[in-house]
Tab-separated table of C-alpha atoms (C1' of nucleotides) in Angstrom:
chain	number	residue	atom	x	y	z
A	573	MET	CA	-11.611	33.722	22.100
A	574	ARG	CA	-12.629	37.363	21.854
A	575	LYS	CA	-11.287	39.361	18.994
A	576	THR	CA	-9.379	42.519	20.059
A	577	SER	CA	-7.898	44.991	17.811
A	578	ALA	CA	-4.847	47.076	19.044
A	579	VAL	CA	-6.933	50.295	18.828
A	580	GLU	CA	-9.350	48.676	21.503
A	581	ARG	CA	-5.962	48.789	23.777
A	582	PRO	CA	-5.723	51.742	25.773
A	583	ASP	CA	-1.865	51.055	26.337
A	584	LEU	CA	-1.216	50.414	22.626
A	585	LYS	CA	-3.591	53.131	21.593
A	586	TYR	CA	-1.414	55.559	24.094
A	587	ALA	CA	1.943	54.298	22.510
A	588	ALA	CA	0.767	55.186	18.769
A	589	TYR	CA	-0.150	58.361	19.907
A	590	ALA	CA	3.128	59.443	22.004
A	591	ARG	CA	4.994	58.260	19.168
A	592	GLU	CA	3.512	60.637	16.630
A	593	ARG	CA	3.836	63.373	18.713
A	594	LEU	CA	7.655	62.765	19.270
A	595	ALA	CA	7.794	62.469	15.509
A	596	ALA	CA	6.687	65.863	15.564
A	597	MET	CA	9.160	67.260	18.136
A	598	PRO	CA	13.341	67.992	16.954
A	599	PRO	CA	15.854	66.030	18.436
A	600	PRO	CA	16.769	64.618	20.840
A	601	ALA	CA	13.153	63.369	20.465
A	602	ASP	CA	13.320	59.897	18.813
A	603	PRO	CA	10.349	58.220	18.077
A	604	GLU	CA	11.993	54.960	17.294
A	605	ALA	CA	13.841	54.610	20.150
A	606	PHE	CA	10.919	55.295	22.560
A	607	SER	CA	8.456	52.932	20.714
A	608	LEU	CA	11.215	50.064	21.276
A	609	ALA	CA	11.966	51.093	24.764
A	610	TYR	CA	8.048	51.321	25.703
A	611	HIS	CA	6.632	48.308	23.874
A	612	LEU	CA	9.996	46.260	25.532
A	613	LEU	CA	9.566	47.325	29.010
A	614	HIS	CA	5.448	47.204	28.871
A	615	LEU	CA	5.449	43.717	27.472
A	616	SER	CA	7.999	42.407	30.083
A	617	TYR	CA	5.598	44.510	32.323
A	618	LEU	CA	2.592	42.764	31.550
A	619	VAL	CA	4.056	39.064	31.318
A	620	VAL	CA	5.453	39.575	34.969
A	621	ALA	CA	2.453	40.276	36.271
A	622	ASP	CA	0.278	37.829	34.504
A	623	LEU	CA	3.031	34.728	35.620
A	624	GLU	CA	2.611	36.353	38.982
A	625	SER	CA	-1.225	36.367	39.054
A	626	GLN	CA	-2.129	33.373	36.965
A	627	VAL	CA	0.409	31.222	37.874
A	628	HIS	CA	2.432	31.732	41.293
A	629	ARG	CA	0.172	33.348	43.263
A	630	PRO	CA	-2.892	30.741	43.013
A	631	ARG	CA	0.090	28.599	44.355
A	632	GLY	CA	0.910	30.833	47.355
A	633	TRP	CA	3.975	31.930	45.789
A	634	THR	CA	5.643	34.722	43.963
A	635	LEU	CA	7.401	34.943	40.516
A	636	PRO	CA	10.675	36.430	41.918
A	637	GLY	CA	10.647	33.504	44.535
A	638	PHE	CA	10.224	30.903	42.041
A	639	ARG	CA	12.987	32.330	39.978
A	640	LEU	CA	15.381	31.854	42.496
A	641	MET	CA	14.298	28.431	43.371
A	642	PHE	CA	14.299	27.513	39.600
A	643	LYS	CA	18.117	28.353	39.330
A	644	LEU	CA	18.503	25.889	42.719
A	645	TRP	CA	16.719	23.471	40.813
A	646	LEU	CA	18.954	23.597	37.685
A	647	LEU	CA	22.401	24.734	39.807
A	648	GLY	CA	21.935	22.703	43.142
A	649	PRO	CA	23.043	24.440	46.384
A	650	THR	CA	24.247	27.658	45.509
A	651	GLN	CA	25.927	30.938	47.357
A	652	PRO	CA	23.537	34.123	47.505
A	653	ALA	CA	26.713	36.072	46.106
A	654	ARG	CA	26.206	33.877	43.127
A	655	LEU	CA	22.618	33.797	42.666
A	656	ALA	CA	22.688	37.714	42.795
A	657	GLU	CA	25.465	37.881	40.222
A	658	ILE	CA	23.557	35.595	37.719
A	659	SER	CA	20.066	37.542	38.561
A	660	ALA	CA	21.847	40.979	38.354
A	661	MET	CA	20.210	41.718	41.550
A	662	SER	CA	21.869	42.799	44.962
A	663	ARG	CA	22.844	40.598	47.330
A	664	ALA	CA	20.322	41.921	49.854
A	665	ALA	CA	17.571	41.240	47.735
A	666	VAL	CA	18.478	37.584	47.510
A	667	THR	CA	18.741	37.781	51.248
A	668	ASN	CA	15.437	38.985	51.502
A	669	ALA	CA	14.100	36.241	48.872
A	670	VAL	CA	15.926	33.275	50.457
A	671	ASN	CA	14.357	34.336	54.076
A	672	THR	CA	10.846	34.220	52.704
A	673	LEU	CA	11.510	31.109	51.037
A	674	GLU	CA	13.182	29.645	54.098
A	675	ARG	CA	10.343	30.838	56.308
A	676	ASP	CA	7.806	28.866	53.946
A	677	GLY	CA	10.110	25.587	54.252
A	678	LEU	CA	10.849	25.494	50.448
A	679	VAL	CA	14.718	26.531	50.951
A	680	GLU	CA	17.211	25.901	53.385
A	681	ARG	CA	20.634	27.706	54.302
A	682	ARG	CA	23.801	25.690	54.732
A	683	PRO	CA	27.395	26.662	55.843
A	684	VAL	CA	30.179	26.308	53.245
A	685	PRO	CA	32.925	24.087	54.950
A	686	ASP	CA	35.479	26.284	53.214
A	687	ASP	CA	34.403	29.601	53.571
A	688	ARG	CA	32.630	30.629	57.423
A	689	ARG	CA	31.375	33.868	55.629
A	690	ALA	CA	29.753	32.179	52.957
A	691	VAL	CA	26.053	30.182	53.005
A	692	GLU	CA	24.483	27.881	50.248
A	693	ALA	CA	20.818	27.998	49.346
A	694	ALA	CA	19.486	24.792	48.564
A	695	LEU	CA	15.822	23.464	47.774
A	696	THR	CA	14.258	21.504	50.276
A	697	PRO	CA	12.010	18.381	48.943
A	698	LYS	CA	8.896	20.437	49.423
A	699	GLY	CA	10.938	23.465	47.288
A	700	GLU	CA	11.990	20.640	44.776
A	701	GLN	CA	8.148	19.821	44.064
A	702	ALA	CA	7.030	23.076	44.247
A	703	VAL	CA	9.167	24.468	41.649
A	704	ARG	CA	8.453	20.995	39.214
A	705	GLU	CA	4.761	21.626	39.367
A	706	ALA	CA	5.109	25.303	39.251
A	707	PHE	CA	7.444	25.189	36.077
A	708	ALA	CA	4.894	22.920	34.221
A	709	ASP	CA	2.365	25.691	34.679
A	710	GLN	CA	4.674	28.929	33.774
A	711	THR	CA	5.751	27.031	30.610
A	712	ARG	CA	2.564	26.627	29.436
A	713	ARG	CA	1.623	30.170	29.978
A	714	GLU	CA	4.642	31.400	28.432
A	715	GLN	CA	3.795	29.307	25.486
A	716	GLN	CA	0.197	31.038	25.321
A	717	TRP	CA	1.773	34.626	25.212
A	718	PHE	CA	4.141	33.836	21.946
A	719	THR	CA	1.456	31.996	19.970
A	720	ALA	CA	0.757	35.114	17.489
A	721	LEU	CA	4.468	34.294	16.332
A	722	SER	CA	5.306	31.740	14.466
A	723	PRO	CA	8.375	29.286	15.459
A	724	ASP	CA	11.202	31.193	12.877
A	725	GLU	CA	9.576	35.024	14.492
A	726	ARG	CA	10.019	33.440	18.039
A	727	SER	CA	13.558	32.342	16.860
A	728	VAL	CA	14.429	35.977	15.489
A	729	LEU	CA	12.820	37.544	18.696
A	730	THR	CA	14.895	35.632	20.803
A	731	ASP	CA	18.077	36.174	18.676
A	732	LEU	CA	17.661	39.861	18.604
A	733	LEU	CA	17.095	40.202	22.556
A	734	VAL	CA	20.212	38.255	23.097
A	735	ARG	CA	22.212	40.353	20.967
A	736	VAL	CA	21.366	43.404	22.536
A	737	LEU	CA	22.024	41.819	26.122
A	738	ALA	CA	25.387	40.507	24.980
A	739	ASN	CA	26.295	44.376	23.733
A	740	ARG	CA	24.963	46.421	26.769
A	741	PRO	CA	26.100	49.863	27.220
A	742	GLN	CA	28.683	50.078	29.988
A	743	ASP	CA	28.101	51.661	33.391
A	744	THR	CA	29.223	55.026	33.936
A	745	GLU	CA	32.835	54.838	34.896
A	746	THR	CA	34.086	55.048	38.576
B	1418	MET	CA	35.044	50.251	25.183
B	1419	ARG	CA	36.063	46.735	26.828
B	1420	LYS	CA	35.094	43.553	24.566
B	1421	THR	CA	33.271	41.345	26.155
B	1422	SER	CA	32.192	38.146	24.798
B	1423	ALA	CA	28.702	36.261	25.942
B	1424	VAL	CA	30.561	33.722	28.024
B	1425	GLU	CA	32.075	36.028	30.262
B	1426	ARG	CA	28.756	37.530	31.438
B	1427	PRO	CA	27.031	35.053	34.284
B	1428	ASP	CA	23.718	35.771	33.196
B	1429	LEU	CA	23.928	34.805	29.688
B	1430	LYS	CA	26.176	31.670	30.339
B	1431	TYR	CA	23.387	30.711	33.019
B	1432	ALA	CA	20.913	31.066	30.193
B	1433	ALA	CA	22.625	29.134	27.535
B	1434	TYR	CA	23.215	26.205	30.434
B	1435	ALA	CA	19.712	26.215	31.662
B	1436	ARG	CA	18.372	26.182	27.625
B	1437	GLU	CA	20.605	23.108	27.349
B	1438	ARG	CA	19.361	21.509	30.649
B	1439	LEU	CA	15.690	21.861	29.427
B	1440	ALA	CA	16.441	20.337	25.851
B	1441	ALA	CA	17.180	17.373	27.728
B	1442	MET	CA	13.770	17.057	29.513
B	1443	PRO	CA	10.775	15.646	28.301
B	1444	PRO	CA	7.545	17.919	27.713
B	1445	PRO	CA	6.294	20.115	28.761
B	1446	ALA	CA	9.789	21.463	29.294
B	1447	ASP	CA	10.478	23.761	26.471
B	1448	PRO	CA	13.598	25.595	25.613
B	1449	GLU	CA	12.468	27.841	22.934
B	1450	ALA	CA	9.861	29.410	25.160
B	1451	PHE	CA	11.854	29.695	28.112
B	1452	SER	CA	14.841	31.418	26.193
B	1453	LEU	CA	12.578	33.798	24.761
B	1454	ALA	CA	10.839	34.694	28.340
B	1455	TYR	CA	13.732	34.733	30.087
B	1456	HIS	CA	15.541	37.063	27.963
B	1457	LEU	CA	12.929	39.418	27.418
B	1458	LEU	CA	12.267	39.738	30.953
B	1459	HIS	CA	15.848	39.885	31.773
B	1460	LEU	CA	16.764	42.644	29.410
B	1461	SER	CA	13.561	44.365	30.360
B	1462	TYR	CA	14.868	44.184	34.225
B	1463	LEU	CA	18.297	45.388	32.695
B	1464	VAL	CA	17.283	48.662	31.060
B	1465	VAL	CA	14.555	49.337	33.691
B	1466	ALA	CA	17.814	49.254	36.497
B	1467	ASP	CA	20.014	50.999	34.465
B	1468	LEU	CA	17.554	54.025	33.434
B	1469	GLU	CA	16.917	54.330	37.106
B	1470	SER	CA	20.408	54.416	38.387
B	1471	GLN	CA	21.845	56.023	34.901
B	1472	VAL	CA	18.969	58.799	34.612
B	1473	HIS	CA	16.714	59.560	37.237
B	1474	ARG	CA	18.215	58.466	40.525
B	1475	PRO	CA	20.946	61.336	39.881
B	1476	ARG	CA	18.415	63.887	39.223
B	1477	GLY	CA	16.924	62.947	42.510
B	1478	TRP	CA	13.542	61.232	40.756
B	1479	THR	CA	12.608	57.663	39.779
B	1480	LEU	CA	11.835	55.747	36.816
B	1481	PRO	CA	8.125	55.165	37.664
B	1482	GLY	CA	7.629	58.938	38.735
B	1483	PHE	CA	8.905	59.827	35.075
B	1484	ARG	CA	6.627	57.653	33.021
B	1485	LEU	CA	3.936	59.066	34.938
B	1486	MET	CA	5.207	62.765	34.418
B	1487	PHE	CA	5.830	61.762	30.615
B	1488	LYS	CA	2.144	60.687	30.197
B	1489	LEU	CA	0.946	63.948	31.708
B	1490	TRP	CA	3.170	65.920	29.338
B	1491	LEU	CA	1.854	64.175	26.335
B	1492	LEU	CA	-1.790	63.857	27.472
B	1493	GLY	CA	-2.455	67.112	29.840
B	1494	PRO	CA	-4.285	66.847	32.974
B	1495	THR	CA	-5.349	63.310	33.597
B	1496	GLN	CA	-7.511	61.548	36.043
B	1497	PRO	CA	-5.498	58.605	37.849
B	1498	ALA	CA	-8.278	55.684	36.602
B	1499	ARG	CA	-7.206	56.603	33.024
B	1500	LEU	CA	-3.520	56.714	33.663
B	1501	ALA	CA	-3.731	53.144	35.761
B	1502	GLU	CA	-5.684	51.802	32.577
B	1503	ILE	CA	-2.811	53.054	30.372
B	1504	SER	CA	-0.085	51.997	32.281
B	1505	ALA	CA	-1.640	48.821	33.013
B	1506	MET	CA	-1.108	49.213	37.022
B	1507	SER	CA	-3.638	49.506	39.753
B	1508	ARG	CA	-5.094	52.559	40.904
B	1509	ALA	CA	-3.577	52.415	44.312
B	1510	ALA	CA	-0.047	52.370	42.494
B	1511	VAL	CA	-0.953	55.739	40.973
B	1512	THR	CA	-2.045	57.372	44.213
B	1513	ASN	CA	1.123	56.458	45.462
B	1514	ALA	CA	3.132	57.873	42.835
B	1515	VAL	CA	0.982	60.711	42.571
B	1516	ASN	CA	1.495	61.060	46.316
B	1517	THR	CA	5.156	61.216	45.960
B	1518	LEU	CA	5.413	63.668	42.997
B	1519	GLU	CA	3.094	65.891	44.885
B	1520	ARG	CA	5.294	65.735	47.971
B	1521	ASP	CA	8.183	66.746	45.456
B	1522	GLY	CA	6.395	69.563	43.792
B	1523	LEU	CA	6.465	67.964	40.262
B	1524	VAL	CA	2.485	67.475	40.007
B	1525	GLU	CA	-0.495	68.947	41.603
B	1526	ARG	CA	-4.408	67.273	41.930
B	1527	ARG	CA	-7.523	69.522	40.650
B	1528	PRO	CA	-10.495	68.512	41.285
B	1529	VAL	CA	-12.834	67.792	38.251
B	1530	PRO	CA	-15.878	69.785	37.580
B	1531	ASP	CA	-18.195	67.541	36.318
B	1532	ASP	CA	-17.511	64.490	38.800
B	1533	ARG	CA	-16.877	65.095	42.404
B	1534	ARG	CA	-15.364	61.792	42.830
B	1535	ALA	CA	-13.036	62.236	40.108
B	1536	VAL	CA	-9.349	64.101	40.787
B	1537	GLU	CA	-6.992	65.459	37.563
B	1538	ALA	CA	-3.363	65.201	37.841
B	1539	ALA	CA	-1.495	67.884	36.105
B	1540	LEU	CA	2.688	69.007	35.806
B	1541	THR	CA	3.522	71.847	38.023
B	1542	PRO	CA	6.225	74.083	35.666
B	1543	LYS	CA	8.719	72.582	37.749
B	1544	GLY	CA	7.415	69.135	36.821
B	1545	GLU	CA	7.382	69.968	33.323
B	1546	GLN	CA	10.972	71.175	33.467
B	1547	ALA	CA	12.066	68.005	34.999
B	1548	VAL	CA	10.235	66.086	32.080
B	1549	ARG	CA	12.180	67.558	29.551
B	1550	GLU	CA	15.470	67.596	31.108
B	1551	ALA	CA	15.155	63.650	32.148
B	1552	PHE	CA	13.476	62.893	28.533
B	1553	ALA	CA	16.347	63.914	26.596
B	1554	ASP	CA	18.632	61.819	29.017
B	1555	GLN	CA	16.389	58.607	28.937
B	1556	THR	CA	16.443	59.027	25.254
B	1557	ARG	CA	20.282	59.216	24.655
B	1558	ARG	CA	20.450	56.290	27.286
B	1559	GLU	CA	18.062	53.980	25.350
B	1560	GLN	CA	19.462	54.659	21.973
B	1561	GLN	CA	22.702	53.538	23.405
B	1562	TRP	CA	21.189	50.056	24.438
B	1563	PHE	CA	19.872	49.295	20.927
B	1564	THR	CA	23.249	50.291	18.666
B	1565	ALA	CA	23.978	46.804	18.472
B	1566	LEU	CA	21.025	46.284	16.074
B	1567	SER	CA	20.532	47.868	12.703
B	1568	PRO	CA	17.914	50.309	12.285
B	1569	ASP	CA	15.921	47.499	10.185
B	1570	GLU	CA	16.688	44.952	13.143
B	1571	ARG	CA	15.346	47.518	15.986
B	1572	SER	CA	11.825	48.018	13.401
B	1573	VAL	CA	11.895	44.171	13.136
B	1574	LEU	CA	11.800	43.899	17.018
B	1575	THR	CA	9.773	46.529	17.561
B	1576	ASP	CA	6.888	44.875	15.533
B	1577	LEU	CA	7.319	41.645	17.024
B	1578	LEU	CA	7.085	42.936	20.314
B	1579	VAL	CA	3.534	44.708	18.984
B	1580	ARG	CA	2.187	41.744	17.552
B	1581	VAL	CA	3.000	39.699	20.737
B	1582	LEU	CA	1.192	42.856	22.993
B	1583	ALA	CA	-1.522	42.762	20.480
B	1584	ASN	CA	-2.637	39.174	21.103
B	1585	ARG	CA	-2.135	38.813	24.650
B	1586	PRO	CA	-3.844	35.921	26.419
B	1587	GLN	CA	-7.129	36.659	27.779
B	1588	ASP	CA	-7.044	36.451	31.863
B	1589	THR	CA	-8.634	33.678	33.366
B	1590	GLU	CA	-12.389	34.333	32.890
B	1591	THR	CA	-14.354	34.863	36.347
C	308	DG	C1'	-37.751	60.243	43.342
C	309	DA	C1'	-35.604	56.255	45.629
C	310	DG	C1'	-32.625	52.280	45.275
C	311	DT	C1'	-29.539	48.988	43.632
C	312	DG	C1'	-25.125	48.680	41.104
C	313	DA	C1'	-20.902	50.858	39.080
C	314	DT	C1'	-16.959	53.995	39.440
C	315	DT	C1'	-13.212	57.050	41.807
C	316	DG	C1'	-10.068	57.778	44.998
C	317	DT	C1'	-7.990	56.555	49.157
C	318	DT	C1'	-6.138	53.641	52.870
C	319	DA	C1'	-3.884	49.236	54.735
C	320	DC	C1'	-1.251	45.845	54.560
C	321	DG	C1'	2.262	42.779	52.588
C	322	DG	C1'	6.424	41.474	49.431
C	323	DC	C1'	9.748	42.994	46.184
C	324	DC	C1'	14.040	45.878	45.397
C	325	DG	C1'	18.228	49.083	45.539
C	326	DT	C1'	21.722	51.641	48.377
C	327	DA	C1'	24.543	52.309	52.301
C	328	DA	C1'	26.369	50.719	56.240
C	329	DC	C1'	27.905	47.006	58.884
C	330	DA	C1'	30.572	42.975	61.263
C	331	DA	C1'	33.247	38.835	60.321
C	332	DT	C1'	36.037	36.319	57.160
C	333	DC	C1'	39.077	35.613	53.909
C	334	DT	C1'	43.239	37.153	50.425
C	335	DC	C1'	47.456	38.809	49.414
C	336	DC	C1'	51.504	41.352	49.931
C	337	DT	C1'	55.462	42.611	52.754
D	121	DA	C1'	53.265	36.660	61.348
D	122	DG	C1'	50.828	40.862	60.359
D	123	DG	C1'	47.972	44.067	58.251
D	124	DA	C1'	45.539	46.594	54.183
D	125	DG	C1'	41.809	45.564	51.189
D	126	DA	C1'	38.519	42.428	49.261
D	127	DT	C1'	34.602	39.556	50.017
D	128	DT	C1'	30.062	37.339	51.763
D	129	DG	C1'	26.054	38.065	54.284
D	130	DT	C1'	22.864	40.580	57.255
D	131	DT	C1'	20.296	44.943	58.469
D	132	DA	C1'	17.964	49.446	57.932
D	133	DC	C1'	15.567	52.293	55.339
D	134	DG	C1'	12.723	54.268	51.497
D	135	DG	C1'	10.410	53.604	46.702
D	136	DC	C1'	7.375	50.783	44.280
D	137	DC	C1'	3.286	47.403	43.299
D	138	DG	C1'	-0.813	44.641	44.281
D	139	DT	C1'	-4.934	43.076	46.530
D	140	DA	C1'	-8.789	43.969	49.673
D	141	DA	C1'	-11.871	47.031	51.734
D	142	DC	C1'	-13.802	51.265	52.398
D	143	DA	C1'	-16.482	55.810	51.895
D	144	DA	C1'	-18.251	59.015	48.399
D	145	DT	C1'	-20.689	59.681	44.196
D	146	DC	C1'	-22.294	58.704	39.896
D	147	DA	C1'	-25.444	56.292	36.695
D	148	DC	C1'	-29.337	53.676	35.433
D	149	DT	C1'	-33.826	51.519	36.408
D	150	DC	C1'	-38.141	50.932	38.557
DNA sequence: GAGTGATTGTTACGGCCGTAACAATCTCCT
DNA sequence: AGGAGATTGTTACGGCCGTAACAATCACTC
């Protein structure tokens, strides 16, 4: 494995430079807030792009499609509105994702007996096999991403993220 | 401020349920790896959506457009290829982003004397004012997101993220 | 000096996502 | 029973992003 120090990474070098520049500015400039938000969003972006290109695209699918199928795998047949709520995405986005997965034969729509407005999305046998295979690959790749941290450090990182999530700011009041 | 516990959040409740389910599965299922990756990507997604809807859309712009302008604000006129490298995005994406910003009068393209292939993107006066204003709002919103953590905890979180970024896995060898 | 290979920016195409608007349906209150 | 209001899923539209292919230009070697 090739050794790569932080100064060789254009993105990390930029972040360090930006932090220095902000440190020399008066408030509301906040180098710590910038650095935290930047690295959080940047790491997430890199992980998403990596999982997409290394795991899911080679199989002919996408990461958002996998995440939806993974939820169906754990939860069983589920209404799009509930999927949207869990995923914090719009119902329209779920509709589009289900359309693509249905077109590829991975998911099917079923009517809900109690409510004629509602629909349930459910994995097909092909979809279930697809989830199992991609899940194994994705897990291995996720593990590779965090090998730099010890198990304790990974646990601390997870707990800090959960605490931020549990205390998220309110939306603008209507 | 309304009190909201984790069990009321459908997304966190799902994550806790998924972790339990994975804990009962044989390898390669890895509840810790899942939990860390899930919360990282999910938090980043929520912060991105929040900054977009609370800060930038009300001003008529977008978060990706702001991030590009912010880099130009710190770095001065910069070639798209370098912006793509720093941002870990494709040159095509930079072209599209610069097109939108140029259409809105926030950024302009300039030829580079030494290299007739190259172009420099540079902020217009309107673009510079736009960055200053949005930067103040974005910083305040970023600070709100992390009020649940103490300054020390925020520092720990940032350091852990940077260490993961500095030790990212290799792409598939060509 | 000519030619091979690399680099830069762009375009075309498809997938993802949000907002807004809409019809169908359900809920609930009177 | 009936009607106002909420909910569900969908469609239309625009913005963002990646890959692939392309022309123009540069760099480097022979």
